[in-house]
């Protein structure tokens, strides 16, 4: 082990300690033995057009995903996409779009730029929201196919959904930062709009989910679930906190069911400081109050615990004191790990054992079912992590680890060589409706 790697291992000892719900002790020798995973690729991002928002997909049909990075203009927390660079995994530029003279590389929120096969012809497009317009770009060339008018400030994010009951999710949702959502079909006919659903602010990214099995998506717009026609179906009411102090940060499906009442939905309540689970009728099942819970992953992390588990970070904590919890489906906390920053995380079967390990980007590390650090991602000296996620970047159907840097912007890809293929096919790249929430 080199001096630099030993130094990094000792940093892990200080920053990746699991605190004692399971009383895990990490010894220096154990920390030094943590495997250091070398990157499969390091792709420097385009200096002029690229930005910190990164999505990916096979845009030119060659079987390998391209990296799409975007810049954004921000005005008092209202923002729009200003420039895009599409790069192959060897770093070469496939195409560029936009104005590189405006906007910022840095990231404070999701950016309205997605990779999706909107028209269902088997070839994905890049769809983005710029000032006043939704722009549809041909994936292989960057040629502008359509420029569609948007309501003022409806550039916060883009979500594709199936509101019409067709074979393909060809409807799209756009929104302002916190107040109003619009739904359009592929022909750009407005289907509906809603302001302050249920009397509360919107979520960062609305979540489509077909709760009743009729082939049309309901939309979790914030604290309210909307019917496919945009009417409010129900509004969640916390039993523990004043939810109006904030908004819904994230919602994920914890458990699916045959009937809406059999579903379990996990929610994080920003500002109200709560992690909650409700059923598909909006009724609270359990709540944990008192912390600024942020992003959610749902999976099988602890193989000896029944049911799915929740990985959730706690944000707005002092530097270097950033927790991530793993909680079972009944609200029991199984373990906690403290890292320098736990905000961006994902789940991946890295070991082939049939369970998922927790990637925490800020720690550049993977954690097992007991919260022990089992692998660390190597980076070039001087690079530091910005964000991280899990996506199939090698085309073998296995999710890989992707980390981006904030100082000299680049994308690091770590190939998953031992994991077990998921039961459902994994899309090449980041897939539809990518979000950091």
Coordinates of C-alpha atoms in Angstrom, one line a residue:
X1 CA 0.0 0.0 0.0
X2 CA 1.4 3.4 -1.0
X3 CA 1.8 6.3 1.5
X4 CA -1.1 8.1 -0.1
X5 CA -3.4 5.0 0.1
X6 CA -2.4 4.4 3.7
X7 CA -3.1 8.1 4.5
X8 CA -6.6 7.7 2.8
X9 CA -7.2 4.5 4.9
X10 CA -6.5 6.4 8.1
X11 CA -8.8 9.2 7.0
X12 CA -11.5 6.5 6.6
X13 CA -10.8 5.4 10.1
X14 CA -11.7 8.8 11.4
X15 CA -14.6 9.5 9.1
X16 CA -16.4 6.2 8.4
X17 CA -17.0 5.0 11.9
X18 CA -20.4 3.3 12.5
X19 CA -21.6 4.6 15.9
X20 CA -22.9 2.1 18.4
X21 CA -26.3 0.9 17.5
X22 CA -24.4 -2.3 16.5
X23 CA -21.2 -1.2 18.5
X24 CA -19.0 -1.7 15.5
X25 CA -15.3 -0.9 16.2
X26 CA -13.0 -0.2 13.3
X27 CA -9.3 -0.9 14.1
X28 CA -6.5 0.8 12.2
X29 CA -5.4 -2.5 10.7
X30 CA -8.9 -3.2 9.4
X31 CA -9.1 0.3 7.9
X32 CA -5.7 -0.2 6.2
X33 CA -7.0 -3.5 4.7
X34 CA -10.0 -1.9 3.0
X35 CA -9.7 -2.6 -0.7
X36 CA -8.9 0.5 -2.8
X37 CA -10.9 0.3 -6.1
X38 CA -9.2 1.8 -9.1
X39 CA -11.3 3.6 -11.6
X40 CA -12.2 1.9 -14.9
X41 CA -12.5 5.4 -16.6
X42 CA -11.7 9.0 -15.7
X43 CA -13.5 11.3 -18.1
X44 CA -12.7 15.0 -17.8
X45 CA -15.8 17.1 -18.5
X46 CA -15.9 19.7 -21.2
X47 CA -14.5 22.9 -19.8
X48 CA -16.7 25.3 -21.7
X49 CA -20.2 23.7 -22.0
X50 CA -20.1 21.0 -19.3
X51 CA -21.4 21.3 -15.8
X52 CA -21.8 19.4 -12.5
X53 CA -25.2 18.0 -13.5
X54 CA -24.5 14.6 -15.0
X55 CA -26.9 12.1 -16.7
X56 CA -26.0 9.3 -19.2
X57 CA -27.4 7.2 -21.9
X58 CA -26.6 5.5 -25.2
X59 CA -27.3 8.4 -27.5
X60 CA -25.6 7.2 -30.7
X61 CA -26.6 3.6 -30.6
X62 CA -23.1 2.1 -30.3
X63 CA -24.0 0.2 -27.2
X64 CA -22.0 2.4 -24.8
X65 CA -23.5 5.3 -22.8
X66 CA -22.5 8.9 -23.4
X67 CA -22.1 11.3 -20.6
X68 CA -24.3 14.4 -20.7
X69 CA -23.3 17.3 -18.4
X70 CA -25.1 20.6 -18.1
X71 CA -24.6 24.1 -16.8
X72 CA -27.4 26.2 -15.4
X73 CA -28.4 29.8 -14.8
X74 CA -29.6 30.6 -11.3
X75 CA -31.6 33.6 -10.2
X76 CA -32.7 33.6 -6.6
X77 CA -33.2 29.8 -6.7
X78 CA -35.1 29.9 -10.0
X79 CA -32.9 28.3 -12.7
X80 CA -32.8 26.9 -16.2
X81 CA -30.4 24.9 -18.3
X82 CA -28.0 27.0 -20.3
X83 CA -25.4 24.7 -21.9
X84 CA -24.9 21.0 -22.5
X85 CA -21.9 18.8 -23.5
X86 CA -22.2 15.2 -24.6
X87 CA -19.1 13.1 -24.4
X88 CA -18.1 9.6 -25.1
X89 CA -16.4 7.5 -22.4
X90 CA -13.0 8.3 -24.0
X91 CA -13.6 12.0 -23.3
X92 CA -14.2 13.0 -26.9
X93 CA -17.1 15.4 -27.5
X94 CA -20.1 14.1 -29.5
X95 CA -21.9 17.4 -29.5
X96 CA -22.5 20.6 -27.6
X97 CA -25.5 22.9 -27.2
X98 CA -26.3 26.3 -25.7
X99 CA -24.5 29.3 -24.6
X100 CA -21.2 28.6 -22.6
X101 CA -20.9 32.3 -21.7
X102 CA -23.7 32.2 -19.2
X103 CA -24.6 29.8 -16.3
X104 CA -22.5 28.0 -13.7
X105 CA -20.9 24.7 -13.5
X106 CA -21.7 24.2 -9.8
X107 CA -24.7 22.3 -8.5
X108 CA -27.3 23.3 -5.9
X109 CA -30.3 21.4 -7.2
X110 CA -31.5 19.0 -9.9
X111 CA -31.1 20.6 -13.3
X112 CA -33.8 20.2 -16.0
X113 CA -31.8 18.0 -18.4
X114 CA -32.8 14.4 -19.0
X115 CA -31.9 11.5 -21.4
X116 CA -35.1 9.7 -22.5
X117 CA -36.7 8.1 -25.5
X118 CA -39.6 10.5 -25.5
X119 CA -41.2 9.4 -28.8
X120 CA -40.6 5.6 -28.2
X121 CA -38.6 5.0 -31.4
X122 CA -35.8 3.2 -29.6
X123 CA -33.4 6.2 -29.9
X124 CA -33.1 8.5 -26.8
X125 CA -33.3 12.2 -26.9
X126 CA -31.8 14.9 -24.6
X127 CA -34.7 17.0 -23.3
X128 CA -34.0 20.1 -21.3
X129 CA -35.7 23.2 -20.0
X130 CA -34.0 26.5 -20.9
X131 CA -35.4 30.0 -20.4
X132 CA -38.9 30.0 -21.7
X133 CA -38.8 26.7 -23.6
X134 CA -38.6 23.0 -23.4
X135 CA -36.0 21.9 -26.0
X136 CA -35.9 18.4 -27.5
X137 CA -32.5 17.5 -29.0
X138 CA -31.7 14.5 -31.2
X139 CA -29.5 12.3 -29.1
X140 CA -27.0 11.2 -31.7
X141 CA -26.3 14.7 -33.2
X142 CA -27.7 17.4 -30.8
X143 CA -29.9 18.7 -33.6
X144 CA -32.8 20.7 -32.2
X145 CA -36.0 18.8 -33.0
X146 CA -38.5 20.9 -31.2
X147 CA -38.6 24.1 -29.1
X148 CA -41.8 24.1 -27.0
X149 CA -43.0 27.2 -25.1
X150 CA -43.0 26.9 -21.3
X151 CA -44.9 29.0 -18.7
X152 CA -42.7 31.5 -16.8
X153 CA -40.1 29.8 -14.6
X154 CA -41.4 26.3 -15.3
X155 CA -37.8 25.2 -15.7
X156 CA -37.1 23.5 -12.4
X157 CA -37.1 19.9 -13.5
X158 CA -38.5 17.5 -16.2
X159 CA -40.5 14.3 -15.3
X160 CA -41.8 11.8 -17.9
X161 CA -45.0 10.0 -16.9
X162 CA -47.9 7.9 -18.4
X163 CA -51.0 10.0 -17.7
X164 CA -52.9 8.9 -20.8
X165 CA -52.7 5.1 -20.4
X166 CA -50.7 4.4 -23.5
X167 CA -47.9 1.8 -24.0
X168 CA -45.2 4.4 -23.5
X169 CA -44.7 7.1 -20.9
X170 CA -44.9 10.1 -23.3
X171 CA -46.4 12.7 -21.1
X172 CA -44.2 15.2 -19.4
X173 CA -44.4 17.3 -16.2
X174 CA -42.6 20.7 -15.7
X175 CA -42.8 22.9 -12.7
X176 CA -41.6 26.1 -10.9
X177 CA -39.3 25.6 -8.0
X178 CA -42.0 25.1 -5.3
X179 CA -45.4 26.2 -6.4
X180 CA -46.9 25.0 -9.7
X181 CA -46.8 21.9 -11.9
X182 CA -48.0 21.6 -15.6
X183 CA -48.6 18.4 -17.5
X184 CA -48.3 18.1 -21.3
X185 CA -48.7 15.3 -23.8
X186 CA -46.1 14.5 -26.5
X187 CA -47.9 16.8 -28.9
X188 CA -47.5 19.6 -26.4
X189 CA -51.2 19.9 -25.5
X190 CA -51.6 21.0 -21.9
X191 CA -53.4 18.3 -19.9
X192 CA -53.7 20.1 -16.6
X193 CA -51.9 22.4 -14.1
X194 CA -52.1 22.7 -10.4
X195 CA -50.8 25.3 -7.9
X196 CA -49.8 24.5 -4.3
X197 CA -51.2 20.9 -4.4
X198 CA -53.2 20.3 -1.2
X199 CA -52.3 23.7 0.0
X200 CA -48.6 22.9 0.3
X201 CA -45.4 23.4 -1.7
X202 CA -44.4 21.0 -4.4
X203 CA -41.7 18.3 -4.1
X204 CA -38.3 18.8 -5.8
X205 CA -39.2 16.2 -8.4
X206 CA -42.8 14.8 -8.7
X207 CA -42.9 11.0 -8.7
X208 CA -45.1 9.0 -11.1
X209 CA -46.5 5.8 -9.7
X210 CA -49.4 3.6 -10.9
X211 CA -51.1 2.8 -7.5
X212 CA -54.3 1.2 -8.8
X213 CA -52.9 -0.8 -11.7
X214 CA -55.0 0.9 -14.4
X215 CA -52.0 1.7 -16.6
X216 CA -52.0 5.4 -15.8
X217 CA -49.6 7.1 -13.3
X218 CA -50.7 8.9 -10.3
X219 CA -48.3 11.8 -9.4
X220 CA -46.8 12.4 -5.9
X221 CA -46.6 16.1 -6.4
X222 CA -45.6 17.0 -2.9
X223 CA -47.6 16.1 0.2
X224 CA -50.5 15.4 -2.2
X225 CA -51.0 12.5 -4.6
X226 CA -52.7 13.6 -7.8
X227 CA -54.9 11.5 -10.1
X228 CA -53.8 11.2 -13.7
X229 CA -56.1 14.1 -14.5
X230 CA -54.3 16.4 -12.0
X231 CA -57.0 16.4 -9.3
X232 CA -56.0 15.8 -5.7
X233 CA -56.5 12.2 -4.6
X234 CA -55.3 12.7 -1.1
X235 CA -52.9 14.8 1.0
X236 CA -50.6 13.4 3.6
X237 CA -51.0 14.8 7.1
X238 CA -48.2 14.2 9.6
X239 CA -49.2 13.2 13.1
X240 CA -45.9 14.5 14.5
X241 CA -44.7 17.7 12.8
X242 CA -46.0 20.9 11.2
X243 CA -45.3 19.9 7.6
X244 CA -46.1 23.3 6.2
X245 CA -42.8 24.6 7.5
X246 CA -41.2 23.0 4.5
X247 CA -41.9 20.7 1.6
X248 CA -41.5 17.1 0.5
X249 CA -37.9 16.5 -0.3
X250 CA -38.1 12.9 -1.6
X251 CA -40.6 10.1 -1.9
X252 CA -39.9 6.5 -2.8
X253 CA -41.9 3.3 -3.0
X254 CA -41.0 1.2 0.0
X255 CA -43.4 -1.7 -0.7
X256 CA -45.7 -2.3 -3.6
X257 CA -49.1 -4.0 -3.3
X258 CA -52.2 -5.3 -5.1
X259 CA -54.3 -2.4 -3.7
X260 CA -53.4 1.2 -2.9
X261 CA -53.8 0.5 0.8
X262 CA -51.1 -2.3 0.5
X263 CA -48.5 0.1 -0.8
X264 CA -46.0 1.7 1.5
X265 CA -44.4 5.1 0.6
X266 CA -41.4 6.6 2.3
X267 CA -41.2 10.4 2.6
X268 CA -38.7 13.0 3.8
X269 CA -40.2 16.2 5.0
X270 CA -37.7 19.1 4.5
X271 CA -38.0 21.9 7.0
X272 CA -40.5 19.9 9.1
X273 CA -37.6 17.5 9.9
X274 CA -39.3 14.1 9.6
X275 CA -39.0 10.7 8.0
X276 CA -42.4 9.1 7.4
X277 CA -44.0 6.1 5.8
X278 CA -47.6 6.2 4.7
X279 CA -49.8 3.8 2.8
X280 CA -51.2 4.3 -0.7
X281 CA -54.2 6.0 0.7
X282 CA -52.0 8.7 2.4
X283 CA -52.5 7.4 5.9
X284 CA -49.4 7.6 8.2
X285 CA -47.9 4.3 9.2
X286 CA -45.0 5.6 11.2
X287 CA -42.9 8.7 11.6
X288 CA -39.5 9.7 13.0
X289 CA -39.2 13.4 13.8
X290 CA -36.3 15.7 14.8
X291 CA -33.8 15.5 11.9
X292 CA -33.4 17.0 8.4
X293 CA -33.8 13.8 6.5
X294 CA -33.0 14.3 2.8
X295 CA -32.5 11.6 0.1
X296 CA -33.9 8.0 0.1
X297 CA -32.7 4.7 -1.3
X298 CA -34.9 1.6 -0.9
X299 CA -33.4 -1.9 -1.2
X300 CA -32.2 -5.1 0.5
X301 CA -29.2 -3.9 2.5
X302 CA -29.4 -6.3 5.5
X303 CA -30.0 -9.8 4.3
X304 CA -30.9 -11.0 7.8
X305 CA -33.7 -8.4 8.2
X306 CA -37.1 -9.1 6.8
X307 CA -38.5 -6.8 4.1
X308 CA -36.9 -3.8 2.3
X309 CA -34.8 -1.2 4.1
X310 CA -34.4 2.5 3.8
X311 CA -31.0 4.3 3.5
X312 CA -31.5 8.0 4.3
X313 CA -29.1 10.8 5.0
X314 CA -29.4 13.7 7.5
X315 CA -28.4 17.0 6.1
X316 CA -27.7 20.4 7.6
X317 CA -25.2 19.1 10.1
X318 CA -21.8 20.5 11.1
X319 CA -19.0 19.7 8.7
X320 CA -17.6 16.2 9.2
X321 CA -20.6 15.1 11.2
X322 CA -23.0 13.9 8.5
X323 CA -25.0 10.8 9.3
X324 CA -26.6 8.2 7.1
X325 CA -29.2 5.8 8.7
X326 CA -30.4 2.4 7.6
X327 CA -33.9 1.8 8.8
X328 CA -36.2 -1.2 8.4
X329 CA -39.7 -1.0 6.9
X330 CA -41.2 -0.7 10.4
X331 CA -39.1 2.3 11.3
X332 CA -36.4 0.6 13.4
X333 CA -33.0 2.1 13.0
X334 CA -30.5 -0.7 12.2
X335 CA -27.3 1.3 12.0
X336 CA -25.8 4.7 11.5
X337 CA -22.6 5.8 9.9
X338 CA -21.0 9.2 10.2
X339 CA -19.0 10.5 7.2
X340 CA -17.6 13.8 6.1
X341 CA -20.7 14.3 3.9
X342 CA -23.4 11.6 3.4
X343 CA -25.8 13.6 1.2
X344 CA -25.3 11.7 -2.1
X345 CA -25.7 7.9 -1.8
X346 CA -26.9 4.9 -3.7
X347 CA -27.3 1.1 -3.4
X348 CA -25.4 -1.5 -5.4
X349 CA -24.7 -5.2 -5.2
X350 CA -20.9 -5.0 -5.4
X351 CA -20.1 -8.4 -3.8
X352 CA -22.4 -10.8 -5.6
X353 CA -24.0 -11.9 -2.3
X354 CA -27.5 -10.8 -3.4
X355 CA -27.7 -7.9 -1.0
X356 CA -26.9 -4.2 -1.7
X357 CA -24.1 -2.2 -0.3
X358 CA -24.4 1.5 0.5
X359 CA -22.3 3.9 -1.6
X360 CA -21.7 7.2 0.2
X361 CA -20.1 9.6 -2.4
X362 CA -18.6 12.0 0.1
X363 CA -16.7 9.2 1.8
X364 CA -15.8 7.6 -1.6
X365 CA -16.7 4.3 0.1
X366 CA -19.1 1.3 0.2
X367 CA -20.6 0.1 3.5
X368 CA -22.0 -3.4 4.2
X369 CA -25.0 -4.7 6.0
X370 CA -23.5 -3.9 9.4
X371 CA -22.3 -0.4 8.4
X372 CA -18.7 -1.5 7.9
X373 CA -16.6 0.2 5.3
X374 CA -15.7 -2.6 2.8
X375 CA -14.2 -0.7 -0.2
X376 CA -13.0 2.8 -1.1
X377 CA -12.8 4.4 -4.5
X378 CA -9.4 5.7 -5.6
X379 CA -9.0 9.1 -7.1
X380 CA -6.1 11.1 -8.6
X381 CA -4.4 13.3 -6.0
X382 CA -6.0 16.7 -5.8
X383 CA -9.5 15.5 -7.0
X384 CA -12.3 15.7 -4.5
X385 CA -15.8 14.2 -4.7
X386 CA -18.8 16.4 -5.6
X387 CA -21.6 13.9 -6.2
X388 CA -22.1 10.2 -6.8
X389 CA -24.7 7.7 -8.1
X390 CA -25.1 4.2 -9.4
X391 CA -25.6 3.5 -13.1
X392 CA -24.7 0.8 -15.8
X393 CA -21.8 2.5 -17.6
X394 CA -20.1 -0.5 -19.0
X395 CA -23.1 -2.1 -20.8
X396 CA -23.0 -5.4 -19.0
X397 CA -26.3 -5.0 -17.2
X398 CA -24.6 -4.4 -13.8
X399 CA -24.9 -1.1 -12.0
X400 CA -21.5 0.6 -11.7
X401 CA -20.3 3.4 -9.3
X402 CA -20.0 6.9 -10.7
X403 CA -18.4 9.8 -8.8
X404 CA -17.9 13.3 -10.1
X405 CA -15.4 15.9 -8.8
X406 CA -15.9 19.5 -8.0
X407 CA -12.4 21.0 -8.4
X408 CA -11.2 19.9 -11.8
X409 CA -14.6 18.5 -13.1
X410 CA -14.4 14.9 -14.2
X411 CA -16.5 11.7 -14.0
X412 CA -14.9 8.7 -12.4
X413 CA -16.4 5.3 -13.3
X414 CA -15.7 2.2 -11.2
X415 CA -16.6 -1.1 -12.9
X416 CA -18.8 -3.6 -11.0
X417 CA -17.0 -6.9 -11.5
X418 CA -18.6 -9.2 -8.9
X419 CA -22.2 -8.0 -8.5
X420 CA -25.3 -10.0 -9.2
X421 CA -27.5 -8.8 -12.0
X422 CA -30.7 -7.3 -10.9
X423 CA -33.9 -9.2 -11.6
X424 CA -35.1 -6.3 -13.7
X425 CA -33.0 -5.1 -16.7
X426 CA -30.8 -2.1 -15.9
X427 CA -30.9 0.7 -18.5
X428 CA -27.7 1.9 -20.0
X429 CA -26.8 5.0 -18.2
X430 CA -28.9 6.8 -15.6
X431 CA -32.3 5.9 -16.9
X432 CA -35.5 8.0 -16.9
X433 CA -36.3 10.8 -14.4
X434 CA -32.9 10.9 -12.8
X435 CA -32.7 12.9 -9.6
X436 CA -30.4 13.4 -6.6
X437 CA -33.4 13.4 -4.3

